[in-house]
Amino acid sequence: MNSRIETASRAPAPGASRVGPKHVLGLFLVLLAAAPLVLPDFYVTLLNYIGLSALVALGLVLLTGVGGLTSFGQAAFVGLGAYTTAWLTTSQELPGWLAAIGSSPWLALIAGLVLTALVAIILGSVTLKLSGHFLPLGTMAWGISLYFLFGNMEFLGGHGGLSGIPALKLFGFELIENRHYYYLVWAFVLLGLFTTRNLLDSREGRAIRALKGGMVMAEAMGVDTSRARMVIFVIAALQACAAGWLYAHLQRFVNPTPFGLHIGIEYLFMAVVGGAGQVWGALVGAGVITVLKQWLQDILPKVFGSAGNFEVIVFGVMMVIVLQRARDGLWPLLAKIVPVREAPRVIDASAQPLDKKPQPPMGEMILEAKNVTRKFGGLVANNNMSLSVKAGEILALIGPNGAGKSTMFNQLSGVDTPTSGEVLFRGKPVAGHQSREIAGLGMSRTFQHVRLLPKMTVLENVAIGAHLRGSKGVLPAAWRLDRVEEARLMREAAIQVERVGLGEFMHTEAGSLALGQQRILEIARALCSDPCLLLLDEPAAGLRFKEKQALTELLRRLKSEGMAVLIVEHDMDFVMSLVDRVVVMEFGEKIAEGLPEEIQKDPAVLEAYLGGV
Amino acid sequence: MKLKNLFVMTAAALAATPSLADINVGVIASMTGPAAALGAETRKAVSLFPATVGGEKVNFILLDDTTDPTAAVKNARKLISEDKVDAILGPNLISTATAIADVANAEKVPMISVAPLDVSGDKRGFVFRSEPSADLMVQRVVADMLANGVKTVGFIGFSDSWGEVLHKALTKAAEGKITIVASERYGRADPSVQAQALKVISAKPDAVFVGASGTPAAMPQITLRERGFKGRIYQSHGVTSKEFLRVGGKNVEGALIPVGPVLVAEQLPDSHPSKKSAVAFVQTLEAKYGADSRSTFAGASWDAWLLLQNAITGAQKAKIKAGTPEFRAALRDGIEKTSKLVGTNGVYTMGPNDHAGYDASAIVLIKVENNHWKLVK
Amino acid sequence: MDAEIIAMLGQDGVTNGAIYALLALALVLVFAVTRVIFIPQGEFLAWGALTMAALEGGHLPTTVWLLAGLGVLALGVDLFSATGRRTIGRSVLWNLAYPLALAGLLWVLPLAELSTWARVIVTLAIVVPMGPMLYRVAFQPVAEAPVLVLLIISVAVHLAMVGFGLLAFGPEGSRTTPFSEAQLELGTLMVGGHTLVVILASLVLIVGLYLFFDRTLYGKALRATAINRNGARLMGISPALAGRLTFFLAAVIGVLSGVLVAPLTTIYYDSGFLIGLKGFVAAIIGGLASYPLAAAGAILVGLLESFSSFWASAFKDVIVFTLIIPVLMWRSLTSHHVEEEE
């Protein structure tokens, strides 16, 4: 098995371009460093502003593009950063300890970040729980509120603003010239860029990437999705705050206008137009929009003969066209032009294996459902259902379509809460608990409708299953201090991928697999969490004969290792040859229970399946 | 896309680079966004600027700041480093002006603000302004209130920097003489000011001062009159064009407004120093934009140009070449030495300690009568 | 603060609330059927009001040319994705012939002498067709895109429309004469005739919409699309038609609210955004799904705005937009389990 892993990691994709990501990155950094030395003043100024916007847009990439949370309110966070430092460094009437902070803009930056984090946590705890469409509108609302607050606070200079903000000093060197400030701005941007990229390529990052379209799955794998949402919300706010701090000391003057809703909308624009899915999209978006506006301002008066009237129209129309032609933004188009070969992830076969929980002894009662009833209004989906699974046993839950099997699964795994009844997992009541808590106890599941992240590789998808087996958080991930643990997680994921027989697809996008293979991937993901109970919802659907045989093999082996398995399946040949016991459901109720051969003869079951003999 | 844009942009910029002998003047105005009405007036004035001064060609580069200080600073940087301007005129708002002033001072480019920017203390440097301070204007209002026995005044103003400036000016001017019994704020696009009007009326002031600008200034007055307020209503000098009368209709009859003399140029007594200059400007402007298109904002932009033109002539006499730092320094010094320059809105006399130099005696009080401006004697 | 002031503030709040309610209804409708968060809803209000003002001043409204331009664009898009001769024929009729005919008609009509009602009809005739045209040009090509992309497109459309508004109407605002100058005395309270017109018209529109959705085939089709887009398509309801119909209704509502609000306040080329935003707050209170709740929310927003203008006018907008936070809180407390989003 190990040898396969190594070959997979070494193999370069044949025929791919010679240009590696390192080369492109190197070239970019060289150009970036050289830009202020060769470009005219104004272009350096523009690049400064592009950098500031990119920093905010970067937060939006994380928040909106990756996490699926749309925010119009980022400009307000920029304002918090800008106003905090402006007030602290210019006000003459501060109490002692605040005056001490105000003596250095760098301390003011820290103060701003702390304040922003607090505000973001408060706003986030109110708005983030909401489903998708309310959030953008909610952010719009507090974006406006904060804007008017800035304008109505006497001590913040009201609508007139605060001027005379001191220039930044770095090791005693005053950053007054735009060319000097440039390096500071872009140091911040690069810092943001690389920490964000690192974060996304980590245990927490995979959890974050699951927020868009994979929340139920992520919760079932033990991810605290509300915490993950809060994390990206705060990170995005902090990046915006840092941009605000830079803005204040660049402009040396703040007033509420640049922190209003219109500018907040513009930041979102930048992220979406650039390509909200990737960190580089923020850079492209900020660059394109800033340059485009400037360019329109130059070119349109020559075309139409007067300034000021046509820019916004042409800009709006162009944006509509861009989004109609390229929904994913411009970055994917750019990435196509420069064919960068993505190096497949290296799996370290020598990484220390992850700790395993001790498996319960054979025959121990693992899962016990007692009289579970679930009503949806007047509809009784599950009525008085009881079943039990022991360690080393495979139980099948069968029944015609609409019998309530998947609903039962949801009651057992914490996706839904029973109206009445009890679910005991290893003796502990779990009904009504969050699915991620239940996952932590050692129950793992697959889904009837496959739930995976199509843009992530097979390996990464499987690694989400190991979420609870790692512990490194956001900060270590951002600074790459999680690599030892990451290697262990990846090794485990690779082992599970091999185990279910998907080794050759290790680095393929999960979305490109056949449906049957996707189901198998879900099993690997479930196994990755080191469970003692597997809930499999129709695992054999869409599998070919050989694959079914392999699956049977796999499940038998798991059983022999002491795994308890509960399986919902329609394929009777598959079920009857595999399982130890069968529970049959119809109309939400249990109609029979027993050994496979007994069930096959049970008149009630025959009646249910054949509609009366 | 990005690279291509940069390329096109550079090409356009190169093509547009003016020849060095010309004098280049940058104009920044709010042509879009909430202050678009002000920018439109500046644009009118710019279209009347002459093409040559003393035989040298003058290029005017007009840029829109979208009412946003960030864009204003970008524009200022562009004008200075790309277009190599010798001076900057504008912008229209205090916020944008404050933001640009730092750049102008740092780059040593003379700037004449059309907004009542604070040009006292060390902020002075290369920055001047052609717009009288709100204090002077409001003092004129308060003087008229006192003359008419007003003891209490209510304030309804914009919830933005303009409203704030006027409120401060009123507080200062009225101190110890008139009590401000209510101060309410509204937004220029609000659907209603009923509540604010009720609040003001319930405080029973002798007069009301509306701290707003342009057509939005009409709304509080309309509502006050509809709600039966009978006292005197003063508007600020932000109300400057015929549009106010169009929107306000019969409800703004009797409004009292302190303004530069442009609006009532023809009605001025011949002794008024600005009469000739104002009448000439108004005639040129209205010949181009139609009857009643005059406004004090266009006048202020025009005066900014007059100040600059005066300095340019001086620098030309000293044979200093345009486009050089010496030329810009000469312009700055020239503007600072402005003495008794008669503009459309008044007479300017600058000095090392005074970069506004506006003579308050030019301010007149006008009244709306029969939907026309009428000079109050 | 006495009873009279309370009554006046209440009257003011309800009047504005009625306008917000109309906008909120349009927003809910558009979102439910097309998933577009329709930021430019307010622009229809502004264009309606300013077109009305131009007619009142006896000018030919510039919006006619915008209509013609947008029509040409829509026709172009139709030609580009040509499906059949009949479709093209219809497209030429609506997108090209209609605007030109209308422009011709306005050219000959004595605009200054039209009655108020005629002006309302002309305003509707000019601005409303832009709704479906806009859908055809901007949204129909990406009808299946994620909500975020639709939202950003809607913002871009808003930007362009504000730009066109500035071009067409200039930076200064306009007011129109009230529909009724009468003053009614209800107890101690003086109620302006126009206030009653606004409230009545809003009620009529709301009832009309209810009847439309409940009684007519098109209304039912729209409701079906709102509930299940794919299901509706399987039943033969074209999403494109549903989209255009929705935008038509949204434009009707927008223009009518503009016509109603123009005598109450001065409308500027960019007034629509903030008014529309308050409609949004109302729509959010209604959960972007419930019409009666959205309408109730709108009245609440209007009252809150009016009373907070009285107590703390500088913080009025802070108060109105912060109102949303407790509402959101309440909503988040009532939803438990993690659910998937689009």
GROMACS .gro file of C-alpha atoms in nm, chain B residues 5-270:
model
  266
  618ASN     CA    1  -0.556   4.778  -2.005
  619LEU     CA    2  -0.234   4.901  -1.861
  620PHE     CA    3  -0.089   4.912  -2.207
  621VAL     CA    4  -0.381   5.098  -2.355
  622MET     CA    5  -0.380   5.330  -2.061
  623THR     CA    6  -0.014   5.406  -2.098
  624ALA     CA    7  -0.057   5.464  -2.467
  625ALA     CA    8  -0.346   5.699  -2.404
  626ALA     CA    9  -0.149   5.879  -2.138
  627LEU     CA   10   0.148   5.919  -2.369
  628ALA     CA   11  -0.066   6.048  -2.650
  629ALA     CA   12  -0.222   6.295  -2.412
  630THR     CA   13   0.104   6.426  -2.269
  631PRO     CA   14   0.088   6.795  -2.346
  632SER     CA   15   0.377   6.986  -2.490
  633LEU     CA   16   0.590   7.147  -2.223
  634ALA     CA   17   0.549   7.508  -2.322
  635ASP     CA   18   0.177   7.505  -2.245
  636ILE     CA   19   0.039   7.593  -1.906
  637ASN     CA   20  -0.153   7.303  -1.760
  638VAL     CA   21  -0.426   7.350  -1.507
  639GLY     CA   22  -0.600   7.061  -1.337
  640VAL     CA   23  -0.961   7.097  -1.230
  641ILE     CA   24  -1.115   6.849  -0.988
  642ALA     CA   25  -1.490   6.857  -0.941
  643SER     CA   26  -1.764   6.630  -0.808
  644MET     CA   27  -1.944   6.558  -1.129
  645THR     CA   28  -2.110   6.241  -1.006
  646GLY     CA   29  -2.221   6.123  -0.666
  647PRO     CA   30  -2.416   6.320  -0.404
  648ALA     CA   31  -2.243   6.651  -0.485
  649ALA     CA   32  -2.297   6.623  -0.860
  650ALA     CA   33  -2.499   6.945  -0.859
  651LEU     CA   34  -2.193   7.140  -0.746
  652GLY     CA   35  -1.963   6.974  -0.997
  653ALA     CA   36  -2.202   7.065  -1.276
  654GLU     CA   37  -2.161   7.434  -1.189
  655THR     CA   38  -1.784   7.405  -1.188
  656ARG     CA   39  -1.800   7.241  -1.526
  657LYS     CA   40  -2.000   7.533  -1.662
  658ALA     CA   41  -1.740   7.777  -1.539
  659VAL     CA   42  -1.454   7.569  -1.681
  660SER     CA   43  -1.610   7.577  -2.024
  661LEU     CA   44  -1.577   7.957  -2.013
  662PHE     CA   45  -1.210   7.959  -1.917
  663PRO     CA   46  -0.993   8.118  -2.188
  664ALA     CA   47  -0.768   7.907  -2.406
  665THR     CA   48  -0.465   8.133  -2.375
  666VAL     CA   49  -0.315   8.366  -2.120
  667GLY     CA   50  -0.062   8.620  -2.237
  668GLY     CA   51  -0.019   8.431  -2.562
  669GLU     CA   52   0.057   8.101  -2.391
  670LYS     CA   53  -0.179   7.813  -2.441
  671VAL     CA   54  -0.358   7.688  -2.130
  672ASN     CA   55  -0.483   7.330  -2.111
  673PHE     CA   56  -0.754   7.249  -1.862
  674ILE     CA   57  -0.779   6.891  -1.748
  675LEU     CA   58  -1.113   6.830  -1.580
  676LEU     CA   59  -1.146   6.521  -1.359
  677ASP     CA   60  -1.442   6.383  -1.167
  678ASP     CA   61  -1.382   6.291  -0.802
  679THR     CA   62  -1.720   6.113  -0.766
  680THR     CA   63  -1.764   6.302  -0.435
  681ASP     CA   64  -1.506   6.067  -0.280
  682PRO     CA   65  -1.183   6.189  -0.115
  683THR     CA   66  -0.996   5.876  -0.226
  684ALA     CA   67  -1.077   5.941  -0.589
  685ALA     CA   68  -0.994   6.308  -0.538
  686VAL     CA   69  -0.646   6.221  -0.413
  687LYS     CA   70  -0.593   5.979  -0.702
  688ASN     CA   71  -0.693   6.257  -0.938
  689ALA     CA   72  -0.461   6.506  -0.772
  690ARG     CA   73  -0.171   6.261  -0.795
  691LYS     CA   74  -0.249   6.193  -1.156
  692LEU     CA   75  -0.272   6.560  -1.244
  693ILE     CA   76   0.058   6.633  -1.075
  694SER     CA   77   0.267   6.340  -1.190
  695GLU     CA   78   0.110   6.254  -1.527
  696ASP     CA   79  -0.028   6.580  -1.656
  697LYS     CA   80   0.240   6.790  -1.487
  698VAL     CA   81  -0.009   7.059  -1.398
  699ASP     CA   82   0.106   7.398  -1.277
  700ALA     CA   83  -0.195   7.448  -1.054
  701ILE     CA   84  -0.508   7.275  -0.934
  702LEU     CA   85  -0.853   7.433  -0.913
  703GLY     CA   86  -1.132   7.279  -0.704
  704PRO     CA   87  -1.269   7.060  -0.561
  705ASN     CA   88  -1.621   7.137  -0.449
  706LEU     CA   89  -1.637   6.984  -0.103
  707ILE     CA   90  -1.447   7.041   0.219
  708SER     CA   91  -1.380   6.669   0.254
  709THR     CA   92  -1.228   6.627  -0.090
  710ALA     CA   93  -1.043   6.956  -0.055
  711THR     CA   94  -0.890   6.857   0.279
  712ALA     CA   95  -0.771   6.532   0.126
  713ILE     CA   96  -0.612   6.704  -0.175
  714ALA     CA   97  -0.457   6.990   0.021
  715ASP     CA   98  -0.199   6.757   0.174
  716VAL     CA   99  -0.094   6.636  -0.170
  717ALA     CA  100  -0.074   6.990  -0.309
  718ASN     CA  101   0.142   7.103  -0.020
  719ALA     CA  102   0.366   6.798  -0.034
  720GLU     CA  103   0.416   6.828  -0.409
  721LYS     CA  104   0.437   7.206  -0.397
  722VAL     CA  105   0.162   7.267  -0.649
  723PRO     CA  106  -0.060   7.570  -0.590
  724MET     CA  107  -0.423   7.485  -0.537
  725ILE     CA  108  -0.727   7.709  -0.520
  726SER     CA  109  -1.016   7.540  -0.346
  727VAL     CA  110  -1.374   7.618  -0.441
  728ALA     CA  111  -1.487   7.470  -0.110
  729PRO     CA  112  -1.463   7.669   0.215
  730LEU     CA  113  -1.161   7.471   0.326
  731ASP     CA  114  -0.979   7.574   0.642
  732VAL     CA  115  -0.664   7.752   0.520
  733SER     CA  116  -0.535   7.872   0.853
  734GLY     CA  117  -0.215   7.775   1.029
  735ASP     CA  118   0.038   7.533   0.881
  736LYS     CA  119  -0.215   7.390   0.639
  737ARG     CA  120  -0.174   7.704   0.433
  738GLY     CA  121   0.138   7.646   0.224
  739PHE     CA  122   0.029   7.616  -0.138
  740VAL     CA  123  -0.342   7.608  -0.064
  741PHE     CA  124  -0.581   7.896  -0.128
  742ARG     CA  125  -0.951   7.928  -0.162
  743SER     CA  126  -1.192   8.145  -0.355
  744GLU     CA  127  -1.502   8.055  -0.158
  745PRO     CA  128  -1.589   8.272   0.142
  746SER     CA  129  -1.596   8.090   0.475
  747ALA     CA  130  -1.929   7.978   0.608
  748ASP     CA  131  -1.867   8.195   0.913
  749LEU     CA  132  -1.877   8.515   0.709
  750MET     CA  133  -2.194   8.409   0.534
  751VAL     CA  134  -2.373   8.305   0.849
  752GLN     CA  135  -2.265   8.622   1.026
  753ARG     CA  136  -2.454   8.812   0.760
  754VAL     CA  137  -2.761   8.600   0.835
  755VAL     CA  138  -2.731   8.652   1.209
  756ALA     CA  139  -2.688   9.025   1.159
  757ASP     CA  140  -3.014   9.032   0.967
  758MET     CA  141  -3.186   8.824   1.232
  759LEU     CA  142  -3.076   9.067   1.502
  760ALA     CA  143  -3.185   9.364   1.296
  761ASN     CA  144  -3.530   9.206   1.272
  762GLY     CA  145  -3.565   9.124   1.639
  763VAL     CA  146  -3.516   8.751   1.614
  764LYS     CA  147  -3.443   8.604   1.959
  765THR     CA  148  -3.466   8.232   1.893
  766VAL     CA  149  -3.374   8.031   1.588
  767GLY     CA  150  -3.429   7.673   1.479
  768PHE     CA  151  -3.182   7.487   1.260
  769ILE     CA  152  -3.260   7.219   1.001
  770GLY     CA  153  -2.956   7.105   0.808
  771PHE     CA  154  -2.800   6.827   0.606
  772SER     CA  155  -2.664   6.531   0.793
  773ASP     CA  156  -2.332   6.572   0.618
  774SER     CA  157  -2.027   6.793   0.639
  775TRP     CA  158  -2.204   7.092   0.487
  776GLY     CA  159  -2.480   7.080   0.747
  777GLU     CA  160  -2.216   7.043   1.013
  778VAL     CA  161  -2.014   7.343   0.894
  779LEU     CA  162  -2.323   7.562   0.888
  780HIS     CA  163  -2.441   7.447   1.227
  781LYS     CA  164  -2.103   7.528   1.377
  782ALA     CA  165  -2.101   7.865   1.206
  783LEU     CA  166  -2.449   7.945   1.335
  784THR     CA  167  -2.361   7.836   1.687
  785LYS     CA  168  -2.058   8.061   1.679
  786ALA     CA  169  -2.226   8.361   1.524
  787ALA     CA  170  -2.535   8.342   1.743
  788GLU     CA  171  -2.350   8.294   2.068
  789GLY     CA  172  -2.481   8.527   2.335
  790LYS     CA  173  -2.720   8.695   2.093
  791ILE     CA  174  -2.969   8.443   1.967
  792THR     CA  175  -3.070   8.112   2.122
  793ILE     CA  176  -3.072   7.803   1.902
  794VAL     CA  177  -3.381   7.625   2.023
  795ALA     CA  178  -3.375   7.324   1.793
  796SER     CA  179  -3.120   7.165   1.564
  797GLU     CA  180  -3.242   6.892   1.335
  798ARG     CA  181  -3.074   6.699   1.056
  799TYR     CA  182  -3.200   6.538   0.736
  800GLY     CA  183  -3.056   6.363   0.434
  801ARG     CA  184  -3.070   6.522   0.092
  802ALA     CA  185  -3.268   6.231  -0.052
  803ASP     CA  186  -3.497   6.170   0.244
  804PRO     CA  187  -3.859   6.111   0.153
  805SER     CA  188  -3.983   6.348   0.421
  806VAL     CA  189  -3.875   6.609   0.676
  807GLN     CA  190  -4.212   6.624   0.849
  808ALA     CA  191  -4.077   6.503   1.180
  809GLN     CA  192  -3.789   6.749   1.184
  810ALA     CA  193  -4.021   7.033   1.086
  811LEU     CA  194  -4.263   6.942   1.364
  812LYS     CA  195  -3.985   6.930   1.616
  813VAL     CA  196  -3.861   7.273   1.510
  814ILE     CA  197  -4.207   7.424   1.509
  815SER     CA  198  -4.281   7.282   1.851
  816ALA     CA  199  -3.976   7.471   1.982
  817LYS     CA  200  -4.146   7.793   1.863
  818PRO     CA  201  -3.846   7.975   1.712
  819ASP     CA  202  -3.874   8.327   1.575
  820ALA     CA  203  -3.684   8.221   1.264
  821VAL     CA  204  -3.548   7.906   1.103
  822PHE     CA  205  -3.212   7.864   0.935
  823VAL     CA  206  -3.194   7.587   0.676
  824GLY     CA  207  -2.840   7.453   0.650
  825ALA     CA  208  -2.854   7.277   0.318
  826SER     CA  209  -2.760   7.329  -0.043
  827GLY     CA  210  -2.912   7.319  -0.387
  828THR     CA  211  -3.263   7.192  -0.451
  829PRO     CA  212  -3.275   6.971  -0.140
  830ALA     CA  213  -3.275   7.291   0.064
  831ALA     CA  214  -3.627   7.361  -0.055
  832MET     CA  215  -3.785   7.065   0.122
  833PRO     CA  216  -3.761   7.184   0.485
  834GLN     CA  217  -3.898   7.521   0.388
  835ILE     CA  218  -4.188   7.367   0.197
  836THR     CA  219  -4.272   7.144   0.490
  837LEU     CA  220  -4.239   7.425   0.745
  838ARG     CA  221  -4.475   7.643   0.546
  839GLU     CA  222  -4.719   7.356   0.495
  840ARG     CA  223  -4.716   7.299   0.868
  841GLY     CA  224  -4.802   7.661   0.920
  842PHE     CA  225  -4.472   7.813   1.026
  843LYS     CA  226  -4.501   8.190   0.981
  844GLY     CA  227  -4.160   8.315   1.091
  845ARG     CA  228  -3.864   8.418   0.879
  846ILE     CA  229  -3.680   8.140   0.701
  847TYR     CA  230  -3.314   8.183   0.613
  848GLN     CA  231  -3.135   7.963   0.369
  849SER     CA  232  -2.759   7.919   0.350
  850HIS     CA  233  -2.536   8.030   0.064
  851GLY     CA  234  -2.544   7.667  -0.054
  852VAL     CA  235  -2.867   7.764  -0.226
  853THR     CA  236  -2.739   7.925  -0.536
  854SER     CA  237  -2.929   7.850  -0.847
  855LYS     CA  238  -3.260   7.890  -1.012
  856GLU     CA  239  -3.328   7.519  -0.966
  857PHE     CA  240  -3.411   7.594  -0.602
  858LEU     CA  241  -3.690   7.824  -0.713
  859ARG     CA  242  -3.819   7.570  -0.963
  860VAL     CA  243  -3.847   7.297  -0.701
  861GLY     CA  244  -3.958   7.519  -0.415
  862GLY     CA  245  -4.229   7.705  -0.603
  863LYS     CA  246  -4.453   7.929  -0.399
  864ASN     CA  247  -4.344   7.780  -0.069
  865VAL     CA  248  -3.997   7.929  -0.084
  866GLU     CA  249  -4.129   8.282  -0.130
  867GLY     CA  250  -3.964   8.511   0.119
  868ALA     CA  251  -3.659   8.292   0.179
  869LEU     CA  252  -3.360   8.502   0.281
  870ILE     CA  253  -3.022   8.396   0.149
  871PRO     CA  254  -2.672   8.539   0.201
  872VAL     CA  255  -2.477   8.509  -0.124
  873GLY     CA  256  -2.193   8.636  -0.328
  874PRO     CA  257  -2.328   8.903  -0.563
  875VAL     CA  258  -2.342   8.686  -0.876
  876LEU     CA  259  -2.704   8.588  -0.837
  877VAL     CA  260  -2.829   8.946  -0.837
  878ALA     CA  261  -2.551   9.104  -1.042
  879GLU     CA  262  -2.777   9.344  -1.233
  880GLN     CA  263  -2.959   9.461  -0.922
  881LEU     CA  264  -2.640   9.564  -0.742
  882PRO     CA  265  -2.589   9.934  -0.682
  883ASP     CA  266  -2.323  10.070  -0.913
   0.00000   0.00000   0.00000
